[in-house]
Amino acid sequence: MAAEAENVPIPSSCHCGAIKVTVPRLPQYTNYCQCTICRRYGVAWAYYHPDEVKIETKPDAITRQYIWGDRTASFNFCDNCGCMCYWWPLGPRPTDGEEYMMGVNTNNMDPEVLKYVDRKFSYSYVKVPMKAKDATHPEDLATYEH
């Protein structure tokens, strides 16, 4: 794909159009995360720094959040049509040079735009260490720090 096409803003929206999310360029890949929540949502994440992503809502639109586990991310969806739009990192920004990213659901984008983007199924979050066992899903295979 031509480099100029890779750096064109890509819009997405929930089904009813109340929430619009625009990213600055094609993602490196889309990730079908297989953790207990993402596989149930059926999402395909693309990752960007939050400062790069533009989120717009129509007047009176409501974005709902679901926060679970270690409370490190909020999953944000349209209250009207129910489409999962993005996850947002919670807590302080890392100061040690660690990446600070959010996930945007590419299933809300035009599939024609993404047809040459690599897709991967990530199982890396299935066993990520969690802070507390009581905050996880019963099917979670994670290890626990405490």
Coordinates of N, CA and C in Angstrom, one line a residue:
M1 N 0.8 -1.2 0.0 CA 0.0 0.0 0.0 C 0.9 1.2 0.0
A2 N 0.5 2.3 -0.7 CA 1.3 3.5 -0.8 C 1.4 4.2 0.6
A3 N 2.5 4.7 0.8 CA 2.8 5.4 2.1 C 1.8 6.5 2.4
E4 N 1.4 7.2 1.3 CA 0.5 8.4 1.5 C -0.9 7.9 2.0
A5 N -1.3 6.7 1.6 CA -2.6 6.2 2.0 C -2.5 5.8 3.5
E6 N -1.4 5.4 4.0 CA -1.2 5.0 5.4 C -1.3 6.1 6.4
N7 N -1.1 7.3 5.9 CA -1.2 8.5 6.8 C -2.4 9.4 6.6
V8 N -3.5 8.8 6.2 CA -4.7 9.6 6.0 C -5.6 9.3 7.2
P9 N -6.2 10.3 7.8 CA -7.1 10.0 9.0 C -8.2 9.0 8.6
I10 N -8.5 8.1 9.5 CA -9.5 7.1 9.3 C -10.7 7.3 10.3
P11 N -11.9 7.5 9.8 CA -13.0 7.7 10.7 C -13.7 6.4 11.1
S12 N -14.3 6.3 12.2 CA -15.1 5.2 12.6 C -16.3 5.7 13.4
S13 N -17.3 4.9 13.5 CA -18.5 5.4 14.3 C -19.2 4.2 14.8
C14 N -20.0 4.4 15.9 CA -20.9 3.3 16.3 C -22.0 3.2 15.3
H15 N -22.9 2.2 15.5 CA -23.9 1.9 14.5 C -24.9 3.1 14.3
C16 N -25.3 3.8 15.4 CA -26.2 4.9 15.2 C -25.6 6.2 14.9
G17 N -24.2 6.3 14.9 CA -23.5 7.5 14.6 C -23.4 8.5 15.7
A18 N -23.7 8.1 16.9 CA -23.7 9.1 18.0 C -22.2 9.3 18.5
I19 N -21.4 8.3 18.3 CA -20.0 8.4 18.7 C -19.1 8.2 17.5
K20 N -18.2 9.2 17.3 CA -17.3 9.1 16.2 C -15.9 9.1 16.7
V21 N -15.0 8.2 16.2 CA -13.6 8.2 16.6 C -12.8 8.2 15.3
T22 N -11.8 9.1 15.3 CA -11.0 9.3 14.1 C -9.5 9.1 14.6
V23 N -8.8 8.2 13.8 CA -7.4 7.9 14.1 C -6.6 8.5 13.0
P24 N -5.3 8.8 13.2 CA -4.5 9.6 12.3 C -4.0 8.8 11.1
R25 N -4.0 7.5 11.1 CA -3.4 6.7 10.1 C -3.8 5.2 10.2
L26 N -3.5 4.4 9.2 CA -3.8 3.0 9.4 C -3.0 2.4 10.5
P27 N -3.6 1.4 11.2 CA -2.8 0.8 12.3 C -1.8 -0.2 11.7
Q28 N -0.8 -0.5 12.5 CA 0.2 -1.5 12.1 C -0.4 -2.8 11.9
Y29 N -1.4 -3.1 12.7 CA -2.2 -4.4 12.7 C -3.4 -4.2 13.5
T30 N -4.4 -5.1 13.3 CA -5.5 -5.2 14.2 C -5.4 -6.4 15.1
N31 N -5.8 -6.2 16.3 CA -5.6 -7.3 17.3 C -6.9 -7.8 17.8
Y32 N -7.1 -9.1 17.6 CA -8.3 -9.8 18.2 C -7.9 -10.4 19.5
C33 N -7.8 -9.5 20.5 CA -7.4 -9.9 21.9 C -8.3 -11.1 22.4
Q34 N -7.8 -12.0 23.0 CA -8.5 -13.2 23.5 C -8.7 -13.2 25.0
C35 N -8.5 -12.0 25.7 CA -8.8 -12.0 27.1 C -10.3 -12.2 27.3
T36 N -10.7 -12.4 28.6 CA -12.0 -12.7 28.9 C -13.1 -11.7 28.5
I37 N -12.7 -10.4 28.4 CA -13.6 -9.4 28.0 C -13.6 -9.1 26.5
C38 N -12.4 -9.0 25.9 CA -12.3 -8.7 24.5 C -12.9 -9.7 23.6
R39 N -12.7 -11.0 23.9 CA -13.3 -12.0 23.1 C -14.8 -12.0 23.2
R40 N -15.4 -11.6 24.3 CA -16.8 -11.5 24.4 C -17.3 -10.3 23.6
Y41 N -16.6 -9.2 23.6 CA -17.0 -8.0 22.8 C -16.8 -8.3 21.3
G42 N -16.0 -9.2 20.9 CA -15.7 -9.5 19.5 C -15.1 -8.3 18.8
V43 N -14.2 -7.6 19.5 CA -13.5 -6.4 18.9 C -12.2 -6.8 18.2
A44 N -11.8 -5.8 17.4 CA -10.5 -5.9 16.7 C -9.8 -4.6 17.0
W45 N -8.9 -4.6 18.0 CA -8.3 -3.3 18.4 C -7.1 -2.8 17.5
A46 N -7.0 -1.5 17.4 CA -5.8 -0.9 16.8 C -5.4 0.1 17.9
Y47 N -4.1 0.2 18.1 CA -3.5 1.0 19.2 C -2.9 2.3 18.8
Y48 N -3.2 3.3 19.5 CA -2.7 4.7 19.3 C -2.5 5.4 20.6
H49 N -1.6 6.4 20.6 CA -1.5 7.2 21.8 C -2.8 8.1 21.9
P50 N -3.3 8.2 23.1 CA -4.6 8.9 23.2 C -4.6 10.4 22.6
D51 N -3.4 11.0 22.6 CA -3.4 12.4 22.1 C -3.6 12.4 20.6
E52 N -3.5 11.2 19.9 CA -3.6 11.2 18.5 C -5.0 10.9 18.0
V53 N -5.9 10.5 18.9 CA -7.2 10.1 18.6 C -8.3 11.2 18.9
K54 N -9.1 11.4 18.0 CA -10.2 12.4 18.1 C -11.5 11.7 18.4
I55 N -12.2 12.0 19.5 CA -13.4 11.4 19.9 C -14.5 12.5 19.9
E56 N -15.6 12.3 19.1 CA -16.7 13.2 19.1 C -18.0 12.5 19.4
T57 N -18.8 13.2 20.1 CA -20.2 12.7 20.4 C -21.2 13.7 20.0
K58 N -22.3 13.2 19.5 CA -23.5 14.0 19.1 C -24.1 14.6 20.4
P59 N -24.7 15.8 20.3 CA -25.4 16.3 21.5 C -26.3 15.3 22.1
D60 N -26.4 15.2 23.4 CA -27.2 14.2 24.1 C -26.8 12.8 24.0
A61 N -25.7 12.5 23.2 CA -25.2 11.1 23.2 C -24.6 10.7 24.5
I62 N -24.6 9.5 24.9 CA -24.0 9.1 26.1 C -23.1 7.9 25.8
T63 N -21.9 8.1 26.3 CA -20.8 7.1 26.2 C -20.8 6.4 27.6
R64 N -21.1 5.1 27.6 CA -21.0 4.3 28.9 C -19.7 3.7 29.0
Q65 N -19.3 3.3 30.2 CA -18.0 2.7 30.5 C -18.2 1.4 31.3
Y66 N -17.4 0.5 31.0 CA -17.3 -0.7 31.8 C -15.8 -0.8 32.3
I67 N -15.6 -0.9 33.6 CA -14.3 -1.0 34.1 C -14.3 -2.3 35.0
W68 N -13.2 -3.1 34.8 CA -13.2 -4.3 35.5 C -11.7 -4.6 35.9
G69 N -11.6 -5.8 36.6 CA -10.3 -6.3 36.9 C -9.4 -5.3 37.7
D70 N -8.2 -5.1 37.3 CA -7.3 -4.2 38.0 C -7.6 -2.7 37.8
R71 N -8.7 -2.4 37.0 CA -9.1 -1.0 36.8 C -8.1 -0.2 36.1
T72 N -7.4 -0.8 35.1 CA -6.4 -0.2 34.3 C -7.0 0.4 33.0
A73 N -8.2 0.0 32.6 CA -8.8 0.5 31.4 C -10.3 0.6 31.5
S74 N -10.9 1.6 30.8 CA -12.3 1.6 30.7 C -12.7 1.3 29.3
F75 N -13.7 0.4 29.2 CA -14.2 0.0 27.9 C -15.4 0.9 27.6
N76 N -15.4 1.7 26.5 CA -16.4 2.7 26.3 C -17.3 2.4 25.1
F77 N -18.6 2.4 25.3 CA -19.5 2.0 24.3 C -20.7 3.0 24.2
C78 N -21.4 2.9 23.1 CA -22.6 3.8 22.9 C -23.7 3.3 23.7
D79 N -24.3 4.2 24.5 CA -25.5 3.8 25.3 C -26.7 3.6 24.4
N80 N -26.8 4.1 23.2 CA -27.9 4.0 22.3 C -27.9 2.6 21.6
C81 N -26.8 2.4 20.8 CA -26.8 1.2 19.9 C -25.9 0.1 20.5
G82 N -25.1 0.4 21.6 CA -24.4 -0.6 22.2 C -23.0 -1.0 21.6
C83 N -22.6 -0.3 20.6 CA -21.3 -0.7 19.9 C -20.1 -0.3 20.8
M84 N -19.2 -1.2 21.0 CA -18.0 -0.9 21.7 C -17.1 0.0 20.8
C85 N -16.7 1.1 21.3 CA -15.9 2.1 20.4 C -14.4 2.1 20.7
Y86 N -14.1 2.1 22.0 CA -12.6 2.2 22.3 C -12.4 1.8 23.8
W87 N -11.2 1.5 24.1 CA -10.8 1.4 25.6 C -9.8 2.5 25.8
W88 N -9.9 3.0 27.1 CA -9.1 4.2 27.5 C -8.3 3.8 28.7
P89 N -7.0 4.1 28.7 CA -6.2 3.8 29.8 C -6.5 4.6 31.1
L90 N -6.6 3.9 32.2 CA -6.9 4.6 33.5 C -5.6 4.7 34.3
G91 N -5.6 5.7 35.2 CA -4.4 5.8 36.1 C -3.4 6.8 35.5
P92 N -2.3 7.0 36.2 CA -1.3 7.9 35.7 C -0.6 7.5 34.5
R93 N -0.1 8.4 33.7 CA 0.7 8.1 32.5 C 2.0 7.6 33.0
P94 N 2.6 6.6 32.3 CA 3.9 6.1 32.8 C 5.0 7.1 32.6
T95 N 5.9 7.1 33.5 CA 7.0 8.1 33.5 C 8.3 7.4 33.1
D96 N 8.3 6.1 33.0 CA 9.5 5.3 32.7 C 9.8 5.0 31.3
G97 N 9.1 5.7 30.4 CA 9.3 5.5 28.9 C 8.3 4.4 28.4
E98 N 7.5 3.8 29.3 CA 6.6 2.8 28.8 C 5.6 3.4 27.9
E99 N 5.1 2.6 26.9 CA 4.1 3.2 26.0 C 2.8 3.4 26.7
Y100 N 2.2 4.5 26.2 CA 0.9 4.9 26.8 C -0.1 4.8 25.6
M101 N -0.9 3.8 25.5 CA -1.8 3.6 24.4 C -3.2 3.4 24.8
M102 N -4.1 3.6 23.8 CA -5.5 3.2 23.9 C -5.8 2.3 22.8
G103 N -7.0 1.6 22.9 CA -7.4 0.8 21.8 C -8.7 1.3 21.1
V104 N -8.7 1.3 19.8 CA -9.8 1.7 19.0 C -10.4 0.5 18.3
N105 N -11.7 0.3 18.4 CA -12.3 -0.8 17.7 C -12.4 -0.7 16.2
T106 N -11.6 -1.4 15.5 CA -11.5 -1.2 14.0 C -12.8 -1.9 13.4
N107 N -13.5 -2.6 14.1 CA -14.8 -3.2 13.5 C -15.8 -2.1 13.2
N108 N -15.6 -0.9 13.8 CA -16.5 0.2 13.5 C -16.0 1.1 12.3
M109 N -14.9 0.6 11.7 CA -14.3 1.3 10.5 C -14.8 0.6 9.2
D110 N -14.6 1.4 8.1 CA -14.9 0.8 6.8 C -14.0 -0.4 6.5
P111 N -14.5 -1.6 6.4 CA -13.6 -2.7 6.2 C -12.7 -2.6 4.9
E112 N -13.2 -1.9 3.9 CA -12.4 -1.7 2.7 C -11.1 -1.0 3.0
V113 N -11.1 -0.1 3.9 CA -9.9 0.7 4.2 C -8.9 -0.2 4.9
L114 N -9.4 -1.2 5.6 CA -8.5 -2.0 6.4 C -8.1 -3.4 5.7
K115 N -8.5 -3.6 4.5 CA -8.4 -4.9 3.9 C -6.9 -5.4 3.8
Y116 N -5.9 -4.5 3.8 CA -4.5 -4.9 3.7 C -3.8 -4.8 5.0
V117 N -4.5 -4.5 6.1 CA -3.8 -4.4 7.4 C -3.8 -5.8 8.0
D118 N -2.6 -6.2 8.5 CA -2.5 -7.5 9.1 C -3.4 -7.6 10.3
R119 N -3.9 -8.9 10.5 CA -4.7 -9.2 11.6 C -4.0 -10.2 12.5
K120 N -4.1 -10.1 13.8 CA -3.5 -11.1 14.6 C -4.5 -11.4 15.8
F121 N -4.4 -12.6 16.3 CA -5.1 -13.0 17.4 C -4.1 -13.1 18.6
S122 N -4.3 -12.2 19.5 CA -3.4 -12.1 20.7 C -3.9 -12.9 21.9
Y123 N -3.1 -13.8 22.3 CA -3.4 -14.5 23.5 C -2.5 -14.1 24.7
S124 N -1.8 -13.0 24.4 CA -0.8 -12.5 25.4 C -1.5 -12.0 26.7
Y125 N -2.7 -11.5 26.6 CA -3.3 -11.0 27.8 C -4.1 -12.1 28.6
V126 N -4.1 -13.3 28.1 CA -4.9 -14.3 28.8 C -4.3 -14.7 30.1
K127 N -3.0 -14.6 30.2 CA -2.3 -14.9 31.5 C -1.5 -13.8 32.1
V128 N -1.9 -12.5 31.8 CA -1.2 -11.4 32.4 C -1.4 -11.3 33.9
P129 N -0.3 -11.1 34.7 CA -0.5 -11.0 36.1 C -1.5 -9.9 36.5
M130 N -2.4 -10.3 37.4 CA -3.3 -9.3 37.9 C -3.0 -9.0 39.4
K131 N -3.4 -7.9 39.9 CA -3.1 -7.4 41.2 C -3.9 -8.2 42.3
A132 N -5.2 -8.5 41.9 CA -6.0 -9.2 42.9 C -6.9 -10.2 42.3
K133 N -6.9 -11.4 42.8 CA -7.7 -12.5 42.3 C -9.2 -12.2 42.3
D134 N -9.7 -11.5 43.4 CA -11.1 -11.2 43.5 C -11.7 -10.2 42.5
A135 N -10.8 -9.6 41.7 CA -11.2 -8.6 40.7 C -11.3 -9.1 39.3
T136 N -11.1 -10.4 39.2 CA -11.0 -11.0 37.8 C -12.2 -11.8 37.5
H137 N -12.3 -12.2 36.3 CA -13.4 -13.0 35.8 C -13.2 -14.4 36.2
P138 N -14.2 -15.2 36.5 CA -14.1 -16.6 36.9 C -13.3 -17.5 35.9
E139 N -13.4 -17.1 34.6 CA -12.7 -17.9 33.6 C -11.3 -17.4 33.3
D140 N -10.8 -16.4 34.0 CA -9.5 -15.8 33.8 C -8.4 -16.8 34.2
L141 N -7.4 -16.9 33.4 CA -6.3 -17.9 33.6 C -5.1 -17.2 34.1
A142 N -5.2 -15.9 34.5 CA -4.1 -15.1 34.9 C -3.5 -15.6 36.2
T143 N -2.3 -15.2 36.4 CA -1.6 -15.4 37.7 C -1.8 -14.1 38.5
Y144 N -1.5 -14.2 39.8 CA -1.9 -13.1 40.7 C -0.6 -12.6 41.5
E145 N -0.5 -11.3 41.6 CA 0.7 -10.8 42.2 C 0.6 -10.9 43.7
H146 N -0.6 -10.9 44.3 CA -0.8 -10.9 45.8 C -1.5 -12.1 46.2

